[in-house]
Coordinates of C-alpha atoms in Angstrom, one line a residue:
M1 CA 0.7 0.0 0.4
A2 CA 1.1 2.9 -1.4
F3 CA 2.5 5.8 1.6
P4 CA 0.5 9.2 0.4
S5 CA 3.0 12.0 -0.6
K6 CA 2.6 14.4 2.6
V7 CA 4.2 10.8 5.3
A8 CA 5.5 8.9 2.7
P9 CA 9.7 9.4 2.9
R10 CA 11.6 9.9 -0.7
R11 CA 12.4 7.1 -2.5
G12 CA 16.1 6.3 -1.4
A13 CA 15.3 8.3 1.6
R14 CA 15.6 7.5 5.5
S15 CA 12.2 7.1 7.6
S16 CA 14.5 9.6 10.1
G17 CA 13.8 12.3 8.1
L18 CA 9.6 11.6 9.3
S19 CA 8.1 14.5 11.1
W20 CA 7.1 13.6 13.7
R21 CA 2.9 13.6 12.7
G22 CA 4.4 11.1 9.8
R23 CA 6.4 8.9 12.3
I24 CA 3.7 8.0 14.2
L25 CA 0.9 8.6 10.8
I26 CA 2.9 5.6 9.7
L27 CA 0.9 3.5 12.0
R28 CA -2.3 3.8 9.6
F29 CA -0.3 1.8 7.0
L30 CA 0.8 -1.0 8.8
T31 CA -0.7 -4.9 7.6
G32 CA -0.5 -7.9 9.3
W33 CA 1.1 -9.1 12.3
R34 CA 2.7 -5.5 12.7
R35 CA -0.7 -4.1 13.0
R36 CA -1.5 -7.2 15.5
F37 CA 1.2 -6.7 17.1
V38 CA 0.8 -2.9 17.7
A39 CA -2.8 -3.3 18.3
W40 CA -2.1 -5.6 21.2
M41 CA 0.5 -3.8 22.7
A42 CA -2.1 -0.8 23.1
G43 CA -4.5 -3.0 24.5
A44 CA -1.8 -3.5 27.6
V45 CA -0.4 -0.3 28.4
G46 CA -4.4 1.1 28.3
A47 CA -4.1 -1.8 31.3
L48 CA -2.1 0.5 33.4
A49 CA -5.4 3.0 33.6
M50 CA -7.0 0.1 35.8
P51 CA -6.3 -0.3 39.8
P52 CA -3.6 -0.4 41.2
F53 CA -1.9 1.9 38.5
D54 CA -4.7 4.3 38.3
L55 CA -2.7 5.8 35.4
W56 CA -5.7 6.6 33.9
P57 CA -3.8 9.2 31.2
V58 CA -2.3 6.3 29.1
L59 CA -5.2 6.1 27.4
A60 CA -4.9 8.7 25.6
L61 CA -1.7 7.0 24.2
S62 CA -3.8 3.5 23.8
F63 CA -6.7 5.4 22.3
P64 CA -5.8 7.3 19.7
V65 CA -3.4 4.5 18.2
L66 CA -6.3 2.8 18.0
V67 CA -7.7 5.1 16.3
L68 CA -4.9 5.3 13.7
L69 CA -5.0 1.2 12.9
L70 CA -9.0 2.2 12.6
D71 CA -8.4 4.5 9.6
G72 CA -5.7 1.7 8.6
C73 CA -8.8 -0.1 7.8
R74 CA -9.4 0.1 3.9
G75 CA -11.2 -2.1 0.7
D76 CA -14.4 -2.6 0.4
L77 CA -17.0 -2.7 3.1
K78 CA -16.6 -6.4 4.2
T79 CA -12.4 -6.1 4.4
R80 CA -12.6 -2.6 6.7
L81 CA -14.9 -4.5 8.8
M82 CA -12.5 -7.5 9.2
A83 CA -10.1 -5.7 9.6
A84 CA -11.9 -3.1 12.2
A85 CA -13.1 -6.6 14.4
G86 CA -8.9 -8.2 14.1
V87 CA -7.8 -4.7 15.4
G88 CA -10.3 -4.5 18.0
W89 CA -9.7 -8.0 19.0
W90 CA -6.2 -7.8 19.1
F91 CA -6.8 -4.3 21.9
G92 CA -8.7 -6.0 23.6
F93 CA -7.3 -9.0 24.2
G94 CA -3.9 -6.9 24.9
Y95 CA -6.0 -4.9 27.8
F96 CA -8.0 -8.3 29.2
L97 CA -4.4 -10.5 29.6
A98 CA -2.9 -7.4 31.1
S99 CA -5.5 -6.7 33.6
L100 CA -7.0 -9.6 34.2
W101 CA -4.2 -12.0 34.4
W102 CA -4.2 -12.5 38.1
I103 CA -7.7 -15.0 37.8
G104 CA -5.4 -17.6 37.6
A105 CA -4.2 -17.2 40.5
A106 CA -7.3 -19.2 42.1
F107 CA -6.7 -21.7 40.0
L108 CA -3.5 -22.1 41.2
V109 CA -5.4 -23.0 45.4
E110 CA -5.5 -26.5 45.0
A111 CA -3.1 -26.3 42.2
E112 CA -3.0 -30.2 42.4
V113 CA -7.2 -30.2 40.7
F114 CA -7.4 -26.8 38.5
G115 CA -3.4 -26.1 38.2
W116 CA -4.0 -27.8 34.5
L117 CA -6.4 -25.0 33.6
L118 CA -4.7 -22.6 34.5
P119 CA -3.2 -21.3 30.7
F120 CA -6.5 -22.1 29.7
A121 CA -7.9 -19.5 31.8
V122 CA -6.2 -16.6 31.7
V123 CA -5.5 -16.9 27.8
A124 CA -9.4 -18.1 27.4
M125 CA -11.3 -15.7 29.3
P126 CA -9.5 -11.9 28.1
A127 CA -10.2 -13.6 24.5
G128 CA -13.2 -14.0 24.8
L129 CA -13.9 -10.9 26.4
A130 CA -12.1 -9.3 23.1
L131 CA -15.0 -10.0 21.3
F132 CA -16.3 -8.1 22.3
T133 CA -14.3 -5.1 21.8
A134 CA -13.7 -6.5 18.4
F135 CA -17.6 -6.3 18.1
G136 CA -17.4 -2.3 19.2
T137 CA -14.5 -2.1 16.9
A138 CA -16.2 -2.9 14.0
I139 CA -19.3 -0.8 14.8
A140 CA -17.3 1.8 15.0
R141 CA -15.2 1.5 10.7
L142 CA -18.8 0.6 9.5
L143 CA -20.0 4.5 10.9
W144 CA -16.4 6.4 10.1
S145 CA -15.1 9.1 8.5
K146 CA -12.5 11.0 8.3
G147 CA -12.5 14.2 9.7
G148 CA -13.3 14.0 14.2
L149 CA -16.0 13.1 14.2
R150 CA -14.9 9.5 13.6
L151 CA -13.9 10.2 17.1
F152 CA -17.7 9.4 18.6
A153 CA -17.4 6.0 16.5
L154 CA -15.6 5.0 18.1
T155 CA -17.1 6.1 21.4
F156 CA -20.4 4.5 20.3
G157 CA -19.0 1.6 19.3
L158 CA -16.5 1.1 22.3
T159 CA -19.0 2.1 24.9
L160 CA -22.2 -0.4 23.3
A161 CA -19.3 -2.8 23.5
E162 CA -18.8 -2.4 27.0
W163 CA -22.3 -1.9 28.1
L164 CA -23.0 -5.7 26.1
R165 CA -19.9 -7.0 27.9
G166 CA -21.9 -6.0 31.1
H167 CA -25.2 -7.4 30.4
V168 CA -24.7 -10.8 27.8
L169 CA -23.9 -13.8 29.1
T170 CA -25.1 -12.6 33.1
G171 CA -22.5 -10.3 32.4
F172 CA -18.7 -9.5 33.3
P173 CA -18.8 -5.4 33.4
W174 CA -15.0 -5.9 35.3
N175 CA -12.1 -3.2 34.4
T176 CA -15.0 -1.0 32.1
Y177 CA -12.8 2.2 30.9
G178 CA -15.1 4.2 33.3
Y179 CA -13.2 2.7 35.8
A180 CA -9.9 4.5 34.9
V181 CA -11.5 7.2 37.3
S182 CA -11.7 4.9 39.5
G183 CA -8.0 6.2 41.6
D184 CA -9.4 10.2 41.1
L185 CA -11.6 11.2 43.5
L186 CA -12.4 14.4 42.4
L187 CA -12.9 12.8 39.4
M188 CA -15.0 9.7 40.4
Q189 CA -18.1 12.2 41.8
A190 CA -18.8 12.6 37.9
A191 CA -20.2 8.8 38.2
S192 CA -23.2 10.6 41.0
V193 CA -24.9 11.9 37.8
I194 CA -23.5 9.6 34.6
G195 CA -22.6 6.3 35.9
V196 CA -19.7 4.1 34.6
W197 CA -20.9 3.9 31.8
G198 CA -21.6 7.5 31.3
L199 CA -17.3 7.9 32.2
T200 CA -16.7 5.2 29.9
F201 CA -18.2 7.1 27.3
F202 CA -16.2 10.1 28.0
C203 CA -12.8 8.6 28.9
V204 CA -12.9 6.7 25.4
L205 CA -14.4 10.4 24.1
L206 CA -11.7 12.7 25.4
L207 CA -8.9 10.5 25.8
S208 CA -8.9 9.6 22.4
T209 CA -8.7 13.7 20.8
P210 CA -4.8 13.6 20.6
V211 CA -5.1 12.2 17.6
L212 CA -6.1 14.9 16.4
L213 CA -3.3 16.6 16.8
L214 CA -2.2 14.7 14.2
N215 CA -3.9 16.7 11.5
P216 CA -2.9 20.2 10.1
G217 CA -4.3 23.5 10.6
R218 CA -4.8 24.9 14.8
R219 CA -8.3 22.4 15.1
G220 CA -6.5 19.2 16.7
F221 CA -4.8 21.7 19.2
A222 CA -8.3 23.6 20.2
T223 CA -9.7 20.3 20.3
V224 CA -7.7 19.0 22.8
G225 CA -7.5 21.9 25.0
A226 CA -11.7 21.5 24.9
A227 CA -11.3 18.1 26.1
V228 CA -8.4 19.0 28.9
L229 CA -11.0 21.4 29.7
V230 CA -13.5 19.2 30.3
I231 CA -11.4 17.2 32.8
A232 CA -10.2 20.3 34.3
G233 CA -13.7 20.7 34.8
T234 CA -15.0 17.8 36.5
A235 CA -12.1 17.7 38.8
L236 CA -12.9 21.1 40.5
W237 CA -16.6 20.1 40.2
G238 CA -15.5 17.1 42.0
G239 CA -13.2 18.9 44.6
Y240 CA -16.4 21.5 45.4
R241 CA -18.7 18.7 45.7
L242 CA -16.9 17.3 48.5
S243 CA -16.0 20.7 50.1
V244 CA -19.9 21.2 50.1
T245 CA -21.4 17.3 51.3
P246 CA -19.8 16.6 55.0
L247 CA -19.6 13.2 56.8
E248 CA -22.8 12.7 58.5
T249 CA -23.0 9.3 60.6
V250 CA -26.0 7.0 61.5
P251 CA -26.3 7.9 65.7
G252 CA -25.7 5.2 68.0
V253 CA -24.3 2.5 65.6
A254 CA -20.4 1.7 66.1
L255 CA -19.2 -0.9 63.9
R256 CA -16.9 -3.3 63.8
V257 CA -15.4 -5.0 60.7
M258 CA -13.2 -8.2 60.8
Q259 CA -10.6 -9.1 58.7
P260 CA -8.7 -12.6 59.4
N261 CA -6.7 -12.6 56.5
L262 CA -6.6 -15.8 55.8
S263 CA -5.2 -18.0 52.9
Q264 CA -8.0 -19.6 50.4
D265 CA -6.4 -22.8 51.3
K266 CA -7.0 -22.6 55.7
K267 CA -10.0 -20.9 55.2
F268 CA -11.7 -23.9 54.2
A269 CA -10.0 -26.5 56.4
Y270 CA -12.9 -28.2 58.5
D271 CA -10.2 -29.7 60.8
R272 CA -9.1 -26.3 62.2
R273 CA -12.9 -25.2 62.7
E274 CA -12.9 -25.1 65.8
Q275 CA -9.0 -22.9 66.2
I276 CA -10.6 -20.8 62.5
L277 CA -13.4 -19.6 64.7
K278 CA -11.7 -19.0 68.4
D279 CA -9.2 -16.7 65.7
Y280 CA -12.2 -15.0 64.4
L281 CA -13.9 -13.9 68.2
A282 CA -10.4 -13.3 69.2
L283 CA -9.2 -10.2 66.2
S284 CA -13.3 -9.1 67.0
A285 CA -13.1 -9.1 70.4
K286 CA -9.2 -7.1 70.3
K287 CA -9.5 -3.3 72.6
N288 CA -8.1 -0.2 71.0
E289 CA -8.4 3.4 71.1
T290 CA -11.8 3.5 69.0
Y291 CA -13.0 1.1 71.0
P292 CA -11.7 1.3 74.2
G293 CA -13.9 -1.5 76.2
G294 CA -13.7 -4.4 72.8
L295 CA -17.0 -5.7 71.6
A296 CA -18.6 -3.7 74.8
D297 CA -18.5 -0.7 72.5
V298 CA -19.4 -2.0 69.2
T299 CA -22.9 -2.7 67.9
V300 CA -22.5 -4.4 64.7
L301 CA -19.8 -7.5 64.5
I302 CA -19.8 -8.0 60.3
W303 CA -17.3 -10.4 59.5
P304 CA -17.1 -11.6 55.5
E305 CA -17.9 -14.3 53.1
S306 CA -18.1 -17.8 53.7
S307 CA -16.0 -17.4 57.1
F308 CA -17.2 -20.4 58.4
P309 CA -15.5 -24.0 57.6
F310 CA -18.8 -25.9 58.5
I311 CA -22.3 -25.8 57.7
Y312 CA -23.3 -23.6 61.1
E313 CA -26.6 -25.3 61.9
R314 CA -24.5 -29.0 61.7
E315 CA -22.1 -27.7 64.5
P316 CA -23.9 -26.6 67.2
W317 CA -20.8 -25.3 70.0
A318 CA -20.3 -22.8 66.9
A319 CA -22.8 -21.1 68.4
E320 CA -22.0 -21.5 72.5
A321 CA -18.5 -20.6 71.6
I322 CA -19.7 -17.3 69.8
A323 CA -22.0 -16.8 72.8
A324 CA -19.3 -16.7 75.1
V325 CA -17.8 -14.1 74.1
L326 CA -20.4 -11.4 72.0
P327 CA -21.6 -8.7 74.5
P328 CA -25.8 -8.1 74.7
N329 CA -25.2 -5.5 72.7
V330 CA -23.7 -6.5 69.6
T331 CA -25.4 -8.5 66.8
L332 CA -22.8 -10.4 63.9
V333 CA -23.3 -10.6 60.6
T334 CA -21.1 -12.5 58.5
G335 CA -21.2 -14.7 55.5
A336 CA -21.7 -18.7 55.6
V337 CA -23.0 -21.7 53.3
R338 CA -26.3 -21.9 54.4
Y339 CA -27.9 -25.7 53.9
D340 CA -31.2 -26.3 52.7
F341 CA -34.0 -27.6 50.8
P342 CA -33.8 -26.3 46.9
P343 CA -35.9 -23.8 45.4
P344 CA -38.0 -25.0 42.2
G345 CA -35.8 -25.7 39.2
Q346 CA -32.8 -25.6 41.4
R347 CA -31.3 -28.8 42.8
S348 CA -28.2 -27.7 45.4
P349 CA -29.5 -27.4 49.1
F350 CA -26.2 -25.2 49.0
F351 CA -26.5 -21.4 49.3
N352 CA -24.1 -18.3 49.4
S353 CA -26.3 -16.8 52.3
I354 CA -25.4 -13.1 54.5
R355 CA -26.6 -14.5 58.2
V356 CA -27.6 -11.6 60.9
M357 CA -26.9 -13.0 64.7
D358 CA -27.8 -12.7 67.8
H359 CA -25.4 -12.4 70.5
R360 CA -26.5 -16.2 71.4
G361 CA -25.4 -16.9 68.0
R362 CA -29.0 -17.7 66.9
V363 CA -30.3 -16.6 63.5
L364 CA -32.6 -14.1 63.4
E365 CA -32.5 -13.7 59.1
N366 CA -30.8 -14.8 55.9
T367 CA -30.2 -13.2 52.7
D368 CA -29.0 -15.7 49.8
K369 CA -26.9 -14.4 47.0
V370 CA -28.3 -14.6 43.9
H371 CA -26.0 -13.9 41.2
L372 CA -23.7 -16.6 41.4
V373 CA -20.2 -16.7 39.6
P374 CA -20.1 -18.9 36.8
F375 CA -17.5 -22.3 36.9
G376 CA -16.6 -20.7 40.8
E377 CA -19.8 -21.2 42.0
Y378 CA -21.8 -23.2 39.2
L379 CA -21.7 -25.3 36.3
P380 CA -23.8 -24.9 33.2
F381 CA -25.5 -27.9 32.1
Q382 CA -24.1 -28.4 35.4
A383 CA -25.4 -32.8 35.7
E384 CA -23.6 -33.2 32.6
L385 CA -20.2 -31.9 32.6
E386 CA -20.2 -33.6 36.5
A387 CA -20.8 -36.4 35.2
L388 CA -17.0 -35.8 32.9
G389 CA -15.2 -35.7 36.0
I390 CA -15.4 -31.4 35.7
E391 CA -15.8 -29.4 38.7
Q392 CA -16.4 -25.6 40.3
L393 CA -13.5 -23.9 42.1
T394 CA -16.0 -24.2 45.4
R395 CA -16.1 -27.9 44.6
V396 CA -20.0 -28.2 46.4
R397 CA -20.7 -30.9 44.5
G398 CA -23.9 -30.1 42.6
G399 CA -22.8 -26.1 42.8
F400 CA -24.8 -23.1 44.7
S401 CA -28.0 -22.6 44.4
A402 CA -29.3 -19.0 43.5
G403 CA -30.9 -17.1 46.1
A404 CA -35.0 -16.8 45.0
A405 CA -34.8 -12.9 45.1
F406 CA -33.0 -9.8 46.0
R407 CA -33.9 -8.1 48.9
A408 CA -32.8 -5.6 51.3
L409 CA -31.9 -6.9 55.2
Q410 CA -32.9 -6.2 57.9
I411 CA -30.2 -6.0 60.7
P412 CA -30.9 -4.4 64.4
G413 CA -30.1 -1.4 65.2
L414 CA -29.1 0.0 61.4
P415 CA -31.6 1.2 58.9
L416 CA -32.2 -1.1 56.2
A417 CA -29.5 -2.1 54.4
S418 CA -28.1 -3.3 50.4
P419 CA -26.8 -7.3 51.1
L420 CA -24.0 -8.0 48.1
V421 CA -21.9 -11.0 48.2
C422 CA -18.7 -11.2 46.4
Y423 CA -19.0 -9.2 42.8
E424 CA -23.0 -8.8 43.3
I425 CA -21.2 -5.5 43.7
I426 CA -19.2 -4.5 41.0
F427 CA -22.6 -4.6 38.2
P428 CA -24.4 -0.7 38.0
E429 CA -27.9 -1.0 38.3
K430 CA -28.2 -4.2 40.2
V431 CA -26.8 -2.7 43.8
V432 CA -30.2 -2.1 44.9
P433 CA -33.0 -3.9 45.2
Q434 CA -37.2 -3.1 44.6
G435 CA -39.5 -2.1 47.1
P436 CA -38.0 0.4 50.0
R437 CA -34.4 2.1 48.9
P438 CA -31.5 0.9 51.0
A439 CA -29.1 2.5 52.9
W440 CA -26.1 1.4 52.5
L441 CA -24.6 -0.9 50.6
L442 CA -23.1 -4.3 52.4
N443 CA -20.4 -6.5 51.2
L444 CA -19.3 -9.4 52.1
T445 CA -16.6 -10.9 49.8
N446 CA -13.8 -14.0 49.9
D447 CA -10.8 -12.8 47.8
A448 CA -8.5 -15.0 49.7
W449 CA -8.9 -16.7 45.9
F450 CA -6.5 -13.9 43.9
G451 CA -4.2 -13.7 46.6
L452 CA -1.7 -10.6 46.8
T453 CA -2.5 -9.5 43.0
P454 CA -4.2 -6.6 41.3
G455 CA -7.8 -8.2 41.7
P456 CA -8.5 -7.7 45.1
Y457 CA -7.5 -3.9 44.3
Q458 CA -10.2 -3.7 40.9
H459 CA -13.2 -5.2 42.8
F460 CA -13.0 -3.2 46.0
A461 CA -12.7 0.4 43.4
Q462 CA -15.8 -1.2 41.7
A463 CA -17.5 -1.3 44.8
R464 CA -15.8 2.3 46.1
M465 CA -17.9 3.8 42.3
R466 CA -21.2 1.6 43.4
A467 CA -21.2 4.1 46.8
V468 CA -21.2 7.1 44.4
E469 CA -23.3 6.3 41.6
E470 CA -25.9 5.6 43.9
G471 CA -25.2 8.4 47.1
L472 CA -24.9 5.3 49.1
P473 CA -22.4 4.6 51.8
L474 CA -20.2 1.3 51.7
V475 CA -19.5 -1.0 54.0
R476 CA -17.2 -4.0 52.8
A477 CA -15.7 -6.7 54.5
A478 CA -12.7 -9.2 52.7
N479 CA -11.5 -11.9 54.4
T480 CA -8.1 -11.2 52.9
G481 CA -9.0 -7.1 52.3
I482 CA -9.6 -4.7 51.6
S483 CA -11.9 -3.9 53.7
A484 CA -13.4 -0.6 54.0
I485 CA -15.8 1.7 55.3
V486 CA -16.7 4.5 53.2
D487 CA -18.9 7.7 52.5
P488 CA -21.3 8.0 49.8
L489 CA -19.1 10.6 48.2
G490 CA -16.8 7.8 48.2
R491 CA -14.3 8.5 50.3
I492 CA -12.4 6.1 52.8
V493 CA -13.8 6.8 56.4
A494 CA -11.3 3.3 57.7
S495 CA -10.1 0.9 56.1
R496 CA -7.5 -2.3 56.4
G497 CA -4.9 -2.7 53.4
L498 CA -5.1 -6.2 51.0
G499 CA -2.8 -8.8 53.3
L500 CA -3.2 -7.5 57.1
E501 CA -4.6 -9.0 59.4
G502 CA -7.3 -7.4 61.8
I503 CA -10.1 -5.0 62.8
V504 CA -11.9 -1.1 61.1
D505 CA -13.8 0.4 63.2
G506 CA -15.7 3.4 62.3
P507 CA -19.3 4.7 62.4
L508 CA -22.3 4.3 59.7
P509 CA -22.0 7.0 57.3
K510 CA -25.5 8.2 56.7
P511 CA -26.3 8.1 52.5
L512 CA -27.4 11.4 50.6
Q513 CA -30.9 13.5 51.5
T514 CA -31.3 13.4 47.9
V515 CA -31.6 10.0 45.3
S516 CA -28.2 10.5 42.9
V517 CA -29.0 11.5 38.9
A518 CA -27.3 7.9 38.2
A519 CA -29.1 5.7 40.3
K520 CA -32.5 7.8 39.0
L521 CA -31.9 8.0 35.5
D522 CA -28.8 5.7 34.5
R523 CA -30.4 3.8 31.8
T524 CA -31.8 6.3 29.9
I525 CA -28.3 8.7 30.5
T526 CA -26.2 6.0 28.8
L527 CA -28.7 5.6 25.9
A528 CA -28.6 9.4 25.3
L529 CA -24.9 9.2 25.7
L530 CA -25.2 6.7 22.8
A531 CA -27.9 8.2 20.8
I532 CA -25.8 11.3 20.8
A533 CA -22.7 9.8 19.7
L534 CA -24.4 7.7 16.7
A535 CA -26.2 10.9 15.4
L536 CA -23.2 12.5 15.5
A537 CA -21.1 10.0 14.3
S538 CA -23.8 10.0 11.0
I539 CA -23.2 13.3 9.9
P540 CA -20.5 12.7 7.0
L541 CA -22.4 9.7 6.1
C542 CA -25.6 11.3 6.1
G543 CA -23.9 14.3 3.6
C544 CA -21.9 11.4 1.5
I545 CA -25.9 10.1 0.5
T546 CA -27.1 13.4 0.0
R547 CA -24.3 14.1 -2.1
K548 CA -25.3 10.5 -4.3
G549 CA -28.3 11.7 -4.1

């Protein structure tokens, strides 16, 4: 393919004679493995925008490279779309491989059983998720034009693809591009208005504008300057919002979150069940500056997901051990596997639950996890795959059954809570049940599966984003961390870092007095933004049709 005269070097001239614009514009003319490699690298570099690195400006490099590679997808319609899908797949594969490699750690917990699956899981999941990116870039190329409006085509395609990724086949919206600003408290405030899908939209749009600097004239610089002003204005508004919204707390509530930091192989060791519970209670009863009286000063004690390596009702000694330590004023909220009759249409008697207990160890209320993890808590075609000897990671025969309904949880002495087990909290628009609106989000999780990797940092960042979107405080108990109390603006009131044993003490923040715009109109805002991007991206196409007519 020939170079345009403004970019191509003269015959016999060295490429070093190219201007800086020319050197970059060569990306448009890459083909074969060079194009695929550059797309893969651009995606992998973009993963640095996610926690724990939080280097969101790197997307201002990744997205412009993607634009240039899509510019180079030429030929007839089918050829262009296939080439664009290929570019998108390699970009997505690099992005997801670099940001989700830590999932492989779960297969090393019982390496003798699941270790052989590690390379397949680490590669197969990013490869599958990259299909959504491929779809997005193909849609974008269908709307492509030569000018700045092609950025709206890219924004429409990638935002639509990410939204679909969050919903298709039960959904997996992990590390959607909007989480790039989850480490910046000022910018994160925008989630209260446009939600994480809106943040994804503007991350793609604004951070792809540097490609316009390659255009001759000043228009590109003006556009990039406008994008910088939008980002700066968002940060200033976020700072103002934080400054005028003081922390308010629910009176009479003293929370204590226990973080035992048990590795996955020890957490479920049945032969250590009595020692594990003893250690939980000893850690929970500690005295410190916040609560000099220890549990005597606490009203609600919270333990992480699946805290017991046994079925609670089958071990009567456990209730006696709890009753011996908890004062009469303390309510215990804990994650635990529950055994009960399976609901209609499901076969397993096991549920991943949150259980509320009084100081005598009596169970007052239960709520079951509704959104289960595929291949972690259940297998598609469970009976057939088990007959072939295939198991999910939890190794519970028959898997878990999903709860009958997502409902609010009433805990004595506290306002209504929205109970979310593990990754249930990563789904925008799905963290608040129907009915009376809860006053806070409760997230119990066990990230020990993933060790000291980026995974737990990313999980916490997404949970924190839900607090800002909904205008509700978050209380999070994680086995190995990060446990925290977060106010409705995403400010961390108290926390315990990853891989540390300890307790998190503090009050329960109040929710915002008014429901956030994102909580009320999130889906409407997302659809409106997509419609605007589609309309703007289509303007050049409409002009072409008019001229041909």
